[in-house]
Amino acid sequence: MAAHIQTTHASIPSTVEITATNERGEQVPVQISGEHPLTLYFDKKELLTIMTLGAQPEALALGWLRNQRLVSDPSEIAAIHVDWETESVAVTSTVLKNTGQTIWETTEKAQKLEKKTTTSGCGQGTVFGDLMEDLDKVQLSNAYNLSQDVLYGVMDHVRKHESIYKQAGAVHGCALCSNSGENRGEILLFVEDVGRHNAVDAIAGQMWLHGMTGE
């Protein structure tokens, strides 16, 4: 684990129990997915509010910063502090911790926030900087092949995996799986959230927190 990052462990239950009326007029307890706002501050600057189940708030914040290319290495982060009373997560950079200056005092970081792109799809989101242009440069290495058998195996593992979706529905799940060795196709990380983009971000954050390279 990346021990240099000080984090809270502020996971909250992903579901809540309510009383519903079924088709026979009976009162029955059911589980529904929770959804909570979490405002992200990076070096005292408010960036956005994320709607989330709240199961992986620290990893979600870190992964969002990583996938937005606002940080390029976990060593840039000193601490992640989640406070559900204020519905906020405060991320502190190593620069601020060591020098007392925020990363926003550098021209490069400040410029990333000047350009925003509104994305389409399920809902509406915002990406910062030249992230959309960077996507065109991404190329998958021919050294990593995914066989049909492994893909079917992954789908089977995900289908059988215990999930919030089976309890309450209304969530999306993403998995990081092995593609090598005897455990090929096995689930390494599995995250569910109200949006699959959140789940992807949380997995990216967990990979950094646990020192997983993805190789």
XYZ file of C-alpha atoms in Angstrom, residues 15-193:
179
model
C -27.819 0.578 0.808
C -30.575 1.691 3.145
C -33.687 -0.202 4.186
C -37.093 1.311 3.542
C -40.653 0.060 3.833
C -42.462 -0.446 0.548
C -45.954 -1.559 -0.386
C -46.089 -4.583 -2.679
C -48.731 -5.509 -5.269
C -50.891 -7.094 -2.543
C -50.878 -3.973 -0.403
C -48.480 -5.492 2.128
C -45.775 -3.493 3.871
C -42.394 -5.129 3.172
C -38.800 -4.088 3.923
C -36.617 -3.545 0.848
C -33.077 -2.362 0.240
C -32.411 0.617 -2.023
C -29.117 2.094 -3.140
C -27.926 5.166 -1.274
C -26.748 8.290 -3.083
C -24.762 11.018 -1.366
C -23.112 14.246 -2.548
C -19.363 14.459 -1.958
C -17.631 17.747 -2.753
C -13.983 17.360 -3.727
C -11.436 19.956 -2.623
C -7.860 19.733 -3.872
C -5.414 21.986 -2.024
C -8.317 24.054 -0.668
C -9.834 24.579 -4.128
C -13.332 23.225 -4.792
C -13.364 21.209 -8.015
C -16.717 19.417 -8.218
C -19.444 17.546 -6.345
C -19.731 13.811 -7.014
C -22.881 11.792 -6.368
C -21.760 8.461 -4.910
C -22.771 5.437 -2.853
C -19.975 6.383 -0.457
C -18.382 2.943 -0.229
C -14.951 3.983 -1.559
C -14.758 7.769 -1.072
C -10.974 8.064 -0.659
C -10.217 5.862 -3.667
C -12.897 7.664 -5.692
C -11.341 11.079 -5.040
C -7.829 9.865 -5.811
C -8.918 8.027 -8.945
C -10.857 11.027 -10.225
C -7.769 13.229 -9.903
C -5.689 10.543 -11.588
C -8.049 9.996 -14.512
C -8.474 13.735 -15.031
C -4.653 13.936 -15.325
C -4.555 16.489 -12.508
C -1.991 14.256 -10.793
C 0.375 11.861 -12.540
C 1.857 9.931 -9.616
C 0.627 8.948 -6.130
C 3.704 10.608 -4.623
C 2.057 13.952 -5.440
C -0.625 13.290 -2.801
C 0.020 13.627 0.937
C -3.432 13.087 2.449
C -7.085 12.356 1.671
C -9.640 13.249 4.340
C -13.354 12.469 4.009
C -15.918 14.128 6.298
C -19.492 13.013 5.741
C -20.849 15.625 8.161
C -19.800 18.289 5.666
C -20.194 15.936 2.669
C -16.671 16.740 1.537
C -13.315 15.172 0.750
C -10.160 17.250 1.133
C -7.106 16.136 -0.818
C -3.766 17.662 0.173
C -0.817 17.665 -2.200
C 2.735 16.868 -1.152
C 3.686 20.348 -2.361
C 1.266 22.018 0.057
C 2.365 19.791 2.926
C 6.074 20.433 2.346
C 6.102 24.076 1.224
C 2.833 25.631 2.352
C 2.046 26.579 -1.267
C -0.842 25.061 -3.206
C -0.311 23.335 -6.532
C -2.592 25.947 -8.092
C 0.212 28.471 -7.769
C 1.937 26.691 -10.660
C 0.881 27.774 -14.142
C 0.539 24.236 -15.519
C -1.975 23.062 -12.916
C -3.992 26.272 -13.018
C -4.287 26.093 -16.809
C -5.804 22.615 -16.641
C -8.868 24.041 -14.903
C -9.335 26.778 -17.487
C -10.475 24.363 -20.191
C -13.590 22.288 -19.537
C -15.386 19.834 -21.810
C -18.956 18.758 -21.107
C -19.368 15.077 -21.927
C -22.463 13.247 -23.123
C -23.802 9.809 -22.274
C -25.653 8.681 -19.166
C -25.985 12.017 -17.430
C -23.615 14.904 -17.934
C -20.036 15.284 -16.807
C -17.059 17.581 -17.106
C -13.450 16.799 -17.961
C -10.612 19.261 -17.498
C -7.649 20.261 -19.636
C -6.761 18.418 -22.835
C -8.010 15.042 -21.654
C -10.147 14.461 -24.758
C -7.149 15.107 -27.026
C -5.012 12.752 -24.921
C -7.470 9.908 -25.523
C -6.514 9.852 -29.205
C -2.924 9.075 -28.206
C -3.803 5.983 -26.172
C -2.674 2.767 -27.843
C -2.974 -0.754 -26.506
C 0.175 -2.851 -26.641
C 0.127 -5.964 -28.803
C 1.992 -7.689 -25.974
C -1.238 -7.964 -23.992
C -3.838 -10.161 -25.623
C -7.249 -11.002 -24.212
C -8.566 -14.361 -25.324
C -12.239 -15.110 -25.812
C -12.073 -17.782 -23.098
C -10.682 -15.324 -20.543
C -13.309 -12.738 -21.474
C -16.121 -15.258 -20.992
C -14.530 -16.308 -17.704
C -14.449 -12.705 -16.496
C -18.110 -12.258 -17.388
C -18.974 -15.404 -15.449
C -17.002 -14.273 -12.379
C -18.705 -10.870 -12.434
C -22.138 -12.478 -12.821
C -21.562 -14.665 -9.758
C -19.925 -11.934 -7.678
C -21.831 -10.718 -4.621
C -23.084 -7.266 -5.493
C -25.186 -4.321 -4.418
C -27.009 -4.648 -7.726
C -28.418 -8.011 -6.645
C -29.648 -6.474 -3.376
C -30.989 -3.144 -4.529
C -30.372 -2.514 -8.233
C -29.789 0.958 -9.696
C -25.971 0.782 -9.633
C -23.156 0.114 -12.085
C -20.168 -2.128 -11.417
C -16.631 -2.303 -12.794
C -13.970 -4.930 -12.207
C -10.206 -5.158 -12.552
C -9.276 -8.719 -13.487
C -6.084 -10.696 -13.944
C -4.933 -11.592 -17.461
C -1.907 -13.702 -16.555
C -0.857 -16.762 -14.584
C -3.048 -19.389 -13.008
C -5.580 -16.817 -11.787
C -6.237 -15.436 -15.267
C -9.755 -14.062 -15.399
C -10.055 -13.755 -11.617
C -11.441 -10.529 -10.135
C -8.769 -8.435 -8.402
C -10.917 -5.395 -7.614
C -14.667 -4.890 -7.906
C -16.445 -1.590 -7.296
C -20.055 -0.519 -7.682
C -21.396 3.023 -7.654
